[in-house]
Every structure is written in structure tokens, then in C-alpha cells.
mmCIF file of C-alpha atoms in Angstrom:
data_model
loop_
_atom_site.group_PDB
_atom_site.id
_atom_site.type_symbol
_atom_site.label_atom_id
_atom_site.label_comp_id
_atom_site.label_asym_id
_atom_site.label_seq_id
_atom_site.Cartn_x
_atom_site.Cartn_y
_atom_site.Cartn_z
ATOM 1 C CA UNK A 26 0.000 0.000 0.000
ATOM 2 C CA UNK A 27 1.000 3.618 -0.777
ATOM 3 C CA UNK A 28 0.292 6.925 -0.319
ATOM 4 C CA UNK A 29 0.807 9.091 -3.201
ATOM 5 C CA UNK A 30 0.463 13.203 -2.493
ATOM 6 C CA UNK A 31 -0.821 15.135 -5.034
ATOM 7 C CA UNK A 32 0.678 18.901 -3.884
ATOM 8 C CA UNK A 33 3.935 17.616 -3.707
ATOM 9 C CA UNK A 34 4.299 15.795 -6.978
ATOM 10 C CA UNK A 35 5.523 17.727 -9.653
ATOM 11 C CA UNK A 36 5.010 15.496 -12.889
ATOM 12 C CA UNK A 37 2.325 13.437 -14.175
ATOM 13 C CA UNK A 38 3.771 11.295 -17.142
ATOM 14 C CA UNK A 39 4.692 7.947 -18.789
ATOM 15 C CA UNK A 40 7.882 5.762 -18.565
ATOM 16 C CA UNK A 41 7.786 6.001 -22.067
ATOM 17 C CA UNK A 42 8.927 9.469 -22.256
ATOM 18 C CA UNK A 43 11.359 9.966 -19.525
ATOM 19 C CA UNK A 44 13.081 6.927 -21.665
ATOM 20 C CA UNK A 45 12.803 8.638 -24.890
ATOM 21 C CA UNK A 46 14.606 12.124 -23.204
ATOM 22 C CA UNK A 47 17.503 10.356 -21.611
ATOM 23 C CA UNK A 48 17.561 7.996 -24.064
ATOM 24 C CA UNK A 49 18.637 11.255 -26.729
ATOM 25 C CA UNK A 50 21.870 11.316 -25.391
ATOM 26 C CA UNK A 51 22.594 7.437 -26.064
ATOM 27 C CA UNK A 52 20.800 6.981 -29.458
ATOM 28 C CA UNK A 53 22.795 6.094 -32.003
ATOM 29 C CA UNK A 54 20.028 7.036 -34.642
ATOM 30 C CA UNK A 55 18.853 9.934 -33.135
ATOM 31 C CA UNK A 56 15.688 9.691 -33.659
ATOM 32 C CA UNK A 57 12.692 12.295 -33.214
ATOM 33 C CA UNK A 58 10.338 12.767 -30.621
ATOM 34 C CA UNK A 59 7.511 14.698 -29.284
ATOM 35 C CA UNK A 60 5.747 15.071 -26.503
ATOM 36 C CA UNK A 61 2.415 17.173 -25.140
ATOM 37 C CA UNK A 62 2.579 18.930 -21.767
ATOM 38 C CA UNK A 63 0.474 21.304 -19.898
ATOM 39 C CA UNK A 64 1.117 22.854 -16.513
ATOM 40 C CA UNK A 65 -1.587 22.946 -14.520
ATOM 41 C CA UNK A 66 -1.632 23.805 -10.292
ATOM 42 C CA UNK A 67 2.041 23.965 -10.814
ATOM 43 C CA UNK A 68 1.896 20.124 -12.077
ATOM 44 C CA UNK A 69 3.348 19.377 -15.401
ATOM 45 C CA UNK A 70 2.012 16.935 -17.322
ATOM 46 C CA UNK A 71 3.303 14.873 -20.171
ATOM 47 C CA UNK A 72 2.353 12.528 -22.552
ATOM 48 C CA UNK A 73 3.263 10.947 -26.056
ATOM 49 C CA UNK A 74 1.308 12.373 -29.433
ATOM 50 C CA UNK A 75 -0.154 9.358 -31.172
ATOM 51 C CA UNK A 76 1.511 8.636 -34.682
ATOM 52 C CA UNK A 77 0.259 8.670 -37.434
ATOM 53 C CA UNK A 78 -0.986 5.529 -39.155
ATOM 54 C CA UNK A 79 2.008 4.276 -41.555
ATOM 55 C CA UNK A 80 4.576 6.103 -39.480
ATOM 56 C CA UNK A 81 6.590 2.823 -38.939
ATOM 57 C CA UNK A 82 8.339 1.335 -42.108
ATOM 58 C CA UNK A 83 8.292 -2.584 -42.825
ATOM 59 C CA UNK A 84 11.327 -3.030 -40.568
ATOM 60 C CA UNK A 85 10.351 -1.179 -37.770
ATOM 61 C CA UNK A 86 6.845 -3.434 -37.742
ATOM 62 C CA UNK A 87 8.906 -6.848 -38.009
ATOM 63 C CA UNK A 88 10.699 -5.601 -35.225
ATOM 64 C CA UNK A 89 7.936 -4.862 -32.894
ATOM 65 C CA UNK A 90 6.073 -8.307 -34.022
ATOM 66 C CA UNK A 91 9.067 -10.044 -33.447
ATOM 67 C CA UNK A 92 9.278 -8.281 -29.939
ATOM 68 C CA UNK A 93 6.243 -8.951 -28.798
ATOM 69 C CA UNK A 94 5.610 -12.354 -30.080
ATOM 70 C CA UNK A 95 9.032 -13.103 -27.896
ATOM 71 C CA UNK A 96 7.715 -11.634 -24.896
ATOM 72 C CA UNK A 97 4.580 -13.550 -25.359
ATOM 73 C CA UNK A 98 6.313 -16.850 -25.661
ATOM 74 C CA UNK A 99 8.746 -16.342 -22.535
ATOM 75 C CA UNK A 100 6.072 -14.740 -20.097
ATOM 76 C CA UNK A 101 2.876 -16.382 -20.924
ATOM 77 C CA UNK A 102 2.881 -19.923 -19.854
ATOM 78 C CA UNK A 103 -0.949 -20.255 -20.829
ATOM 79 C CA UNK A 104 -1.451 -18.315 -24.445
ATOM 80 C CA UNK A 105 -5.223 -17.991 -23.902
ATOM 81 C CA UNK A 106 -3.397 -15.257 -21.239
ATOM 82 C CA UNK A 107 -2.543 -11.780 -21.842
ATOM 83 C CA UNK A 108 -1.264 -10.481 -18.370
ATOM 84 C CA UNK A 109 0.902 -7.298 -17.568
ATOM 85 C CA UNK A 110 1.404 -5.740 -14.459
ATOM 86 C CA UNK A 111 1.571 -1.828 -13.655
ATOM 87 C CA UNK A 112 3.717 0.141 -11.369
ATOM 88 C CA UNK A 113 3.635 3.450 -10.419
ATOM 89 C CA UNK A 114 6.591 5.732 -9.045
ATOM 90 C CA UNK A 115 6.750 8.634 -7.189
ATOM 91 C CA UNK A 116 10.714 10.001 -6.611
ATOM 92 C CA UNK A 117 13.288 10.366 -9.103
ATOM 93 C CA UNK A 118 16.823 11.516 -9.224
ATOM 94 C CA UNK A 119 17.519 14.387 -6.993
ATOM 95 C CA UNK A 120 14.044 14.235 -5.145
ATOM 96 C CA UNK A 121 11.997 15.405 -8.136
ATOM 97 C CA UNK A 122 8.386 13.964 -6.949
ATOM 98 C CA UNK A 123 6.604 12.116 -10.130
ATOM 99 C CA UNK A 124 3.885 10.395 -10.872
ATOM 100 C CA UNK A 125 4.266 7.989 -14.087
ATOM 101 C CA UNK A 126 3.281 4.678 -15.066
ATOM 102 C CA UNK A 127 5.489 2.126 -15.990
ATOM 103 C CA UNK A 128 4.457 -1.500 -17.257
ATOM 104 C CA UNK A 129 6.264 -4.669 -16.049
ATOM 105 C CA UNK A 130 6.348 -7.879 -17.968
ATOM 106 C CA UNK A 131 7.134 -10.617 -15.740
ATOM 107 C CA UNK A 132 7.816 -10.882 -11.981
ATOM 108 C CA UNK A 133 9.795 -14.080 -10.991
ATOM 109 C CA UNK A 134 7.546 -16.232 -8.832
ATOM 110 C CA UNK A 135 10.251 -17.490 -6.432
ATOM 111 C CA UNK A 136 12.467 -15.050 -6.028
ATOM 112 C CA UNK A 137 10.154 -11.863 -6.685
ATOM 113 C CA UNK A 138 12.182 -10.262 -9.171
ATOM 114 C CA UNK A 139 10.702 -8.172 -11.786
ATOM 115 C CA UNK A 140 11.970 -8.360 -14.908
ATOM 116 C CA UNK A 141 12.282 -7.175 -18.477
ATOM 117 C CA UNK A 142 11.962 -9.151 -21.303
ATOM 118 C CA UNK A 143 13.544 -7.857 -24.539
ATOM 119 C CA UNK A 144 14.932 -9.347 -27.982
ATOM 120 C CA UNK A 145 18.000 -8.017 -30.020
ATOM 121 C CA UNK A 146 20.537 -9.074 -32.915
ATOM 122 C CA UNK A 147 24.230 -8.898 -31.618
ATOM 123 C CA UNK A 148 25.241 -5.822 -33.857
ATOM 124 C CA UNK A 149 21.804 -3.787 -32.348
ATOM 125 C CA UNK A 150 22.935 -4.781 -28.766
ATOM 126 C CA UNK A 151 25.274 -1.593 -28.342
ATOM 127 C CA UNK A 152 21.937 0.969 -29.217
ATOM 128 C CA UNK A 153 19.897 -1.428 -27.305
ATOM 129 C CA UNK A 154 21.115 -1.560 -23.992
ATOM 130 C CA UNK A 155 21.465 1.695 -23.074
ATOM 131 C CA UNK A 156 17.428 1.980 -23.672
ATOM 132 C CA UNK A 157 16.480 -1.111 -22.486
ATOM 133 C CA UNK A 158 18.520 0.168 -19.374
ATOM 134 C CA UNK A 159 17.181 3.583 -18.835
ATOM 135 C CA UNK A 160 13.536 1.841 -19.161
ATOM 136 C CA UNK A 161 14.153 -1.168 -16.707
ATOM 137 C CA UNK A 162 16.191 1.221 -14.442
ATOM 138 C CA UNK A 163 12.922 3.836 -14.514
ATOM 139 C CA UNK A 164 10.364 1.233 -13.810
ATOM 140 C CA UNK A 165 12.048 -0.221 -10.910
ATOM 141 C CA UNK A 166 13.266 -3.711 -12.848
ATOM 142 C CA UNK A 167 15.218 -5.825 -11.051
ATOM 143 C CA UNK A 168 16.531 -8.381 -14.141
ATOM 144 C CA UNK A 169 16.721 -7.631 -17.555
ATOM 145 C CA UNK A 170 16.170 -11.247 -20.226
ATOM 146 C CA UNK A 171 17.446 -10.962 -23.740
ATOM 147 C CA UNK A 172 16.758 -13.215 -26.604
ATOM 148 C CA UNK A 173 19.370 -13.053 -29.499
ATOM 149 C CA UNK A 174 18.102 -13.451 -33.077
ATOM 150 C CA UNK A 175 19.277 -13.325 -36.457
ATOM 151 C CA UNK A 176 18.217 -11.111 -39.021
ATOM 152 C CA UNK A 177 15.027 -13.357 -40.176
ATOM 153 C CA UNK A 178 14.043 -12.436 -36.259
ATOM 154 C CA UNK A 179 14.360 -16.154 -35.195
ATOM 155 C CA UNK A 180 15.692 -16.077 -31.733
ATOM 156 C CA UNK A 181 18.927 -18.595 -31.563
ATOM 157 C CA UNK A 182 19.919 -18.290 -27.924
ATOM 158 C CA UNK A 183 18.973 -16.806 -24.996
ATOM 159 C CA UNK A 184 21.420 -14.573 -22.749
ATOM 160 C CA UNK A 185 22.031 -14.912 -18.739
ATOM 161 C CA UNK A 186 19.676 -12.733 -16.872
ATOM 162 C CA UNK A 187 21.485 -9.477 -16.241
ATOM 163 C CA UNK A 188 21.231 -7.903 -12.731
ATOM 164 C CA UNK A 189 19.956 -4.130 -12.355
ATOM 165 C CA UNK A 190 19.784 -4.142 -9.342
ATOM 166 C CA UNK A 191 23.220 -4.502 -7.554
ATOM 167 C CA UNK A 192 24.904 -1.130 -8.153
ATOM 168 C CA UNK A 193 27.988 -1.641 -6.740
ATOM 169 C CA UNK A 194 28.882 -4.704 -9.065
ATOM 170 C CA UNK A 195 26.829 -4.037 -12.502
ATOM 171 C CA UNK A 196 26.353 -6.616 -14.623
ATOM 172 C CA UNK A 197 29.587 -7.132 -17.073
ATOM 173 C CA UNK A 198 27.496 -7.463 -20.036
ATOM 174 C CA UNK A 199 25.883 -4.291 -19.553
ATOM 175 C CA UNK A 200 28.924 -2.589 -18.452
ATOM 176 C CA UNK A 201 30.346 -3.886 -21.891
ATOM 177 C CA UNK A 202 27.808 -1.135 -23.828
ATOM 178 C CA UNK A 203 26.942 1.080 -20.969
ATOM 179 C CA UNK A 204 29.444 2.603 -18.286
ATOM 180 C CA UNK A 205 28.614 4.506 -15.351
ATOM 181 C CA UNK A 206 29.358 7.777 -17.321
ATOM 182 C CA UNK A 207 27.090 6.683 -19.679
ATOM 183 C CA UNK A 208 24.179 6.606 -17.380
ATOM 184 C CA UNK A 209 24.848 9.652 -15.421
ATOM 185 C CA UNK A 210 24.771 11.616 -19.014
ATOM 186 C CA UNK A 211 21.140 10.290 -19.153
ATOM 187 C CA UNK A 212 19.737 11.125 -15.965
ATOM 188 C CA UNK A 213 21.604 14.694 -16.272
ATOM 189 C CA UNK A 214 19.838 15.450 -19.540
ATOM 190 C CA UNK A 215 16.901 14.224 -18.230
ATOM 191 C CA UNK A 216 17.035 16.192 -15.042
ATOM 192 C CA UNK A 217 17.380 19.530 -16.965
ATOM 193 C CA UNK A 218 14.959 19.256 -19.856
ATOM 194 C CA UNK A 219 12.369 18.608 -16.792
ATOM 195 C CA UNK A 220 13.788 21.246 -15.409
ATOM 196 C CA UNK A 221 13.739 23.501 -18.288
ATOM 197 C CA UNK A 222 10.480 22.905 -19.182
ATOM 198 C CA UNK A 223 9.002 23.278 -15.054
ATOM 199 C CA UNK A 224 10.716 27.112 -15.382
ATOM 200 C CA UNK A 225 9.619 27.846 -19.047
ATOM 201 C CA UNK A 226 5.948 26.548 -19.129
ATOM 202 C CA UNK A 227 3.601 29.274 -18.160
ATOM 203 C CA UNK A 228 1.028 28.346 -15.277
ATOM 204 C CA UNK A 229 -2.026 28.052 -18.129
ATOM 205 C CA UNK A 230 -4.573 24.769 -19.116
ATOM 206 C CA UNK A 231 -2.877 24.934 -22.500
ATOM 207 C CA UNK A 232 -1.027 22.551 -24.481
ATOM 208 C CA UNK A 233 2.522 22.796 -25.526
ATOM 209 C CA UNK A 234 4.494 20.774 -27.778
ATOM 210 C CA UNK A 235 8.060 19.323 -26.229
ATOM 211 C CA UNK A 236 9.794 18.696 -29.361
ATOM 212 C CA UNK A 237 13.183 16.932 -30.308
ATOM 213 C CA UNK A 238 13.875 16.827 -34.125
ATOM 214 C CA UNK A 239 16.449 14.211 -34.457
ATOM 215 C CA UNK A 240 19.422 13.516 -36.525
ATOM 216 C CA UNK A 241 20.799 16.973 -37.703
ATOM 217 C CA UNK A 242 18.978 18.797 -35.281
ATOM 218 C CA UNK A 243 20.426 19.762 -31.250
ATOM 219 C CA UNK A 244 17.466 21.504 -30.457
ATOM 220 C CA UNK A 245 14.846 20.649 -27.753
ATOM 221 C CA UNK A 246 11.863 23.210 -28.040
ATOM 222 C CA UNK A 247 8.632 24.139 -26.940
ATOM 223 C CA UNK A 248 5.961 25.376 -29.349
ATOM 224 C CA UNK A 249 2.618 26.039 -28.591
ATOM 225 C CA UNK A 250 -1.284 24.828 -29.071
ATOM 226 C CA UNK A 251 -4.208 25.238 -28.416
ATOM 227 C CA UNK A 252 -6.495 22.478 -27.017
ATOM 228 C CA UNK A 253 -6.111 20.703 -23.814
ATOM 229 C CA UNK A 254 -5.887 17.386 -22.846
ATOM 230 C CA UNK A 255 -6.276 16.651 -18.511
ATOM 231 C CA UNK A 256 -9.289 14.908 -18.078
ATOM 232 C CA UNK A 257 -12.161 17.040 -15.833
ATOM 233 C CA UNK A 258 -11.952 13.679 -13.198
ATOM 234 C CA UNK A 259 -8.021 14.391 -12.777
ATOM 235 C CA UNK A 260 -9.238 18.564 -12.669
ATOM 236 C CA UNK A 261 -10.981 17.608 -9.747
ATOM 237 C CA UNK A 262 -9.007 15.761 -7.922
ATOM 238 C CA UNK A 263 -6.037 18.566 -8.573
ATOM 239 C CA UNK A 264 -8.420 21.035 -7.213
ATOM 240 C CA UNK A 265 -9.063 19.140 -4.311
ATOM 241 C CA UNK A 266 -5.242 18.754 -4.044
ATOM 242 C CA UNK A 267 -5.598 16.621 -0.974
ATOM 243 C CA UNK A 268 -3.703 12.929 -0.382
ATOM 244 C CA UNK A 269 -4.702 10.270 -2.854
ATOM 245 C CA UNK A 270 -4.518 6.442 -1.152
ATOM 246 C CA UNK A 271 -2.987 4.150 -4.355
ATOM 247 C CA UNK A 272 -2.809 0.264 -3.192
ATOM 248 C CA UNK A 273 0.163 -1.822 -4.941
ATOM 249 C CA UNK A 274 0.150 -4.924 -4.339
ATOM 250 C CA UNK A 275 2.397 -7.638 -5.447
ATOM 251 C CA UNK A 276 1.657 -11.189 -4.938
#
């Protein structure tokens, strides 16, 4: 059980994004992202803009299918079952109070552990880890799972499970593609776009777009727009701005 206080939390997001900002510092292919965020009763909150339909090319779809069809096979001992489990978080980094969902895929039964499952060819594995990191790392994974395929997507062998969770010994596979520098360059960027965009965003129910254009392009900016997007039931409760009671449970 947990108690989560809405006057002292500063962001309302997704895992999803936090990953994609740190992960700009890491990604090999630099690719583009936006965001939508609104400040309202000094909360920011941020969330991805739906893509259009066709936005992903034939290799980015075999990818995901391969993904997921992976992760299916490897979490779901009964296929009839689609199960994931949600956790929500409430610190980060240097006491920054947030509020974002982040989705687990498996917790180990015996030992508790929750854990990520993702697939990867050996020459992807050096732009992979760092994001696969930054993503366990944010939703509080314990043990990250990899599946190695080739390039028709068949997986051919699977990896040792790699440890998050022990800091002062990391994992040596991880350490192999991501060093301690590494990670502290994401959670600094991180820090200071949040922090950029907490000082910059006027106190307003208006949307803003947090935008990254990619390859070519160093700028992160804000531009501005005009509908809205926080919910009247979340308007209430914000007005309110009393203490919320969130149960977690893990069995």
C-alpha cells in the first residue's frame, strides 16, 4: 500500500517518455520525438502524441512483431493469457516527486524479481542496452532477459539474466555497452529538460508541444497549441489537491 500526495508531486507522465529524453543522449540514430505537456496547479504533465498511421516502415513493424511475439512466448505460460502488471513511481533523481506509469512484464515467482523481457541481434545490442537500461532502471526492474536473433528475427539463444539491481557490481554485459558515465549523461539530460520545461511553461490549461527533431537537429523546443488534454476527473481531484490512497500490491 502507498500513499501518493498530489501537492507535492511535480510530474504526471509515462515511462515512455522519460526513456525517450535520456535515451537522446545514447541513441545512435537519433531519432525524433515529441511530446504534449500542460502545466496545470504547478503540475506538469506529459504525454506521447499518437503517430500517425504508416509512421513505422516494414522493418520497424517486423521488429515490434518479433518483440512482442518473444515476450509472449517467454512470459505467458498459458497463451489464452494476456497479463501485464503496472507500477507506479513517485521520486526520481535528486528528489523530483513524479507520478508515471510504468508497465512490467514478468515478476519471478520465487524469487520476486521483476523483470524485463527484450529481444536483439548482436550488432543492435550496443543501441539497445542503453534503452532497455534507462527503461528497466525507470520502472524499478530488477533483471533484464534478452533473446538473441538473427536477421530473419528467429531467436537462436537466450542470454544470462542481467542484474539491475546490484549497483555496486553491474552486470559485465551491460557494463560492456553502458558505463557509469554513460548513465549519469542520461539522468543529467533528463534532469534539466524537466527542469527547463518546469521554469519555461507558463502556469495556463494549455497545451505545448516538447519537441526533439532528431538527426541533424540539437534543439529541444517548446511550441505552442491550443487544445487541452487533462481529463475534468483528474481537474478535480487537482483542485481538491488533498492525499490520494494508491494500493500496490504484489503477490
Amino acid at each position: 500500500m502507498a500513499w501518493i500526495i498530489l501537492e507535492k508531486v511535480s510530474f504526471v507522465t509515462q515511462r515512455g517518455v522519460l526513456k525517450d529524453i535520456a535515451y537522446t543522449i545514447q541513441n545512435y540514430y537519433k531519432n525524433e520525438w515529441q511530446f504534449e505537456v500542460c502545466k496545470y496547479k504547478n503540475k506538469i504533465f506529459l504525454r506521447r502524441i499518437d503517430q500517425p498511421q504508416g509512421f513505422e516502415n516494414d522493418w520497424h513493424k517486423k521488429n515490434s512483431y518479433w518483440g512482442i511475439k518473444f515476450e509472449d512466448f517467454v512470459i505467458n505460460l498459458d497463451p489464452e493469457i494476456n497479463a501485464s502488471y503496472m507500477m507506479l513511481s513517485g521520486t526520481f533523481g535528486s528528489g523530483t516527486k513524479m507520478l508515471y506509469t510504468a508497465e512490467v512484464d514478468a515478476i519471478d515467482e520465487t524469487t520476486g524479481e521483476r523483470i524485463e523481457v527484450k529481444s536483439a541481434s548482436e550488432n543492435s545490442m550496443k543501441n539497445n542496452v542503453p534503452k532497455a537500461w534507462i527503461q528497466s532502471f525507470l520502472g524499478g526492474i530488477d533483471t533484464l532477459l534478452y533473446g538473441m536473433k538473427d536477421q530473419g528475427g528467429i531467436i537462436r539463444k537466450l542470454l544470462p539474466r542481467m542484474a539491475l539491481s546490484n549497483v555496486s557490481d553491474p552486470d559485465p554485459y551491460i557494463s560492456k555497452y553502458l558505463t557509469e558515465s554513460d548513465k549519469n549523461a542520461m539522468f543529467g539530460l533528463l534532469e534539466e529538460v524537466l527542469e527547463w520545461v518546469k521554469k519555461k511553461l507558463p502556469e495556463e490549461d494549455r497545451v505545448w508541444t516538447l519537441h526533439y527533431g532528431g538527426k541533424g537537429c540539437n534543439d529541444i523546443k517548446l511550441r505552442r497549441q491550443s487544445n487541452r488534454f487533462i481529463p475534468d476527473w483528474f481537474r478535480e481531484v487537482a483542485d481538491r489537491a488533498g492525499t490520494v490512497k494508491i494500493i500496490l500490491q504484489r503477490d
